[in-house]
Every structure is written in structure tokens, then in C-alpha cells.
XYZ file of C-alpha atoms in Angstrom:
83
model
C -79.960 -5.435 58.274
C -78.808 -2.087 58.009
C -75.247 -1.748 56.957
C -73.361 1.633 57.757
C -70.837 1.919 54.918
C -69.018 4.422 57.309
C -68.468 2.011 60.261
C -67.642 -1.216 57.431
C -65.205 1.193 56.197
C -64.142 2.403 59.500
C -63.732 -1.154 61.053
C -62.194 -2.746 57.871
C -59.197 0.273 57.781
C -58.633 -0.037 61.869
C -58.427 -3.844 61.482
C -56.070 -3.822 58.493
C -53.750 -1.263 60.106
C -54.070 -3.034 63.722
C -55.052 -6.122 64.057
C -56.500 -7.443 67.068
C -55.527 -3.841 68.871
C -58.289 -2.709 66.671
C -61.202 -4.026 69.467
C -59.040 -2.265 72.508
C -59.263 1.243 70.935
C -62.412 0.999 69.726
C -63.507 -0.123 73.670
C -61.716 2.554 75.039
C -63.079 5.307 72.393
C -66.746 4.225 73.339
C -66.413 4.283 76.985
C -64.584 7.338 77.422
C -67.650 9.489 74.573
C -70.500 7.320 77.105
C -68.940 9.094 80.222
C -68.986 12.327 77.749
C -72.382 11.657 77.384
C -71.841 11.508 73.111
C -74.451 8.979 72.566
C -74.263 9.547 69.095
C -70.704 9.221 68.985
C -70.700 6.252 71.303
C -73.314 4.514 69.027
C -70.901 4.694 65.883
C -68.117 3.076 68.374
C -70.232 0.615 69.343
C -70.742 -0.560 65.631
C -67.340 -0.130 65.075
C -66.206 -2.575 68.127
C -68.984 -4.993 66.989
C -67.609 -4.782 63.363
C -64.214 -5.229 64.534
C -65.010 -8.074 66.155
C -66.475 -9.937 62.810
C -63.982 -9.097 60.944
C -61.210 -10.944 62.918
C -63.364 -13.545 63.370
C -63.824 -13.978 59.741
C -59.781 -13.130 59.014
C -58.585 -15.620 61.574
C -59.438 -19.172 60.173
C -58.303 -17.553 56.947
C -54.544 -16.657 58.750
C -53.639 -19.649 60.792
C -51.126 -21.562 59.696
C -51.926 -24.768 57.404
C -51.580 -28.302 59.763
C -48.147 -29.643 59.917
C -48.011 -33.917 59.405
C -47.045 -35.085 62.456
C -43.290 -36.131 63.151
C -42.319 -39.490 62.231
C -41.909 -42.305 64.684
C -38.154 -43.030 65.017
C -38.888 -46.348 63.382
C -39.921 -45.342 60.258
C -36.939 -43.503 59.862
C -34.724 -43.979 57.237
C -31.448 -45.886 59.157
C -28.244 -46.963 57.761
C -27.824 -50.523 56.775
C -25.346 -52.507 58.499
C -23.319 -55.354 57.528
């Protein structure tokens, strides 16, 4: 697989600064450039969009909150002793 460092750098920066909006922004830019028939720039933004999606997918499990323990049942909670 050929790694385009410009694409990787740009996608990484977009994801760091914009989060999930990076995908939407790169998709809009891709559509604009495709409509303008600028195929080289459109190919760059297509790669940026795909790389951003991959980076977000890799980052999502790392950002997920840790699992919480289930709440204790009422019978297991400490209750005051009655005399």
C-alpha cells in the first residue's frame, strides 16, 4: 500500500481539530472539486476522506468511556439495623 504522507498529515490534522466533522467537510470538498472537473484535487480529497474515516474508526474505541459496574440491587445495599 502506498502511503501519501500529505494525505495522512492533512487527515490527521482535520480529525484532531474537527472530529467527526472532518468527514463531512472532506466529502463536501470532494463533491465541489468533482463538479469543477478537477480530478487531481478530487482524488486528494477522496483519500483525505477515507483516511479520516479510518482514523476516526481507530480512535473511537480508545475514546469510549470505561464500562460501569451495574447498579447494586436494593437487597444488597446496606440497610440500617432495627431493634
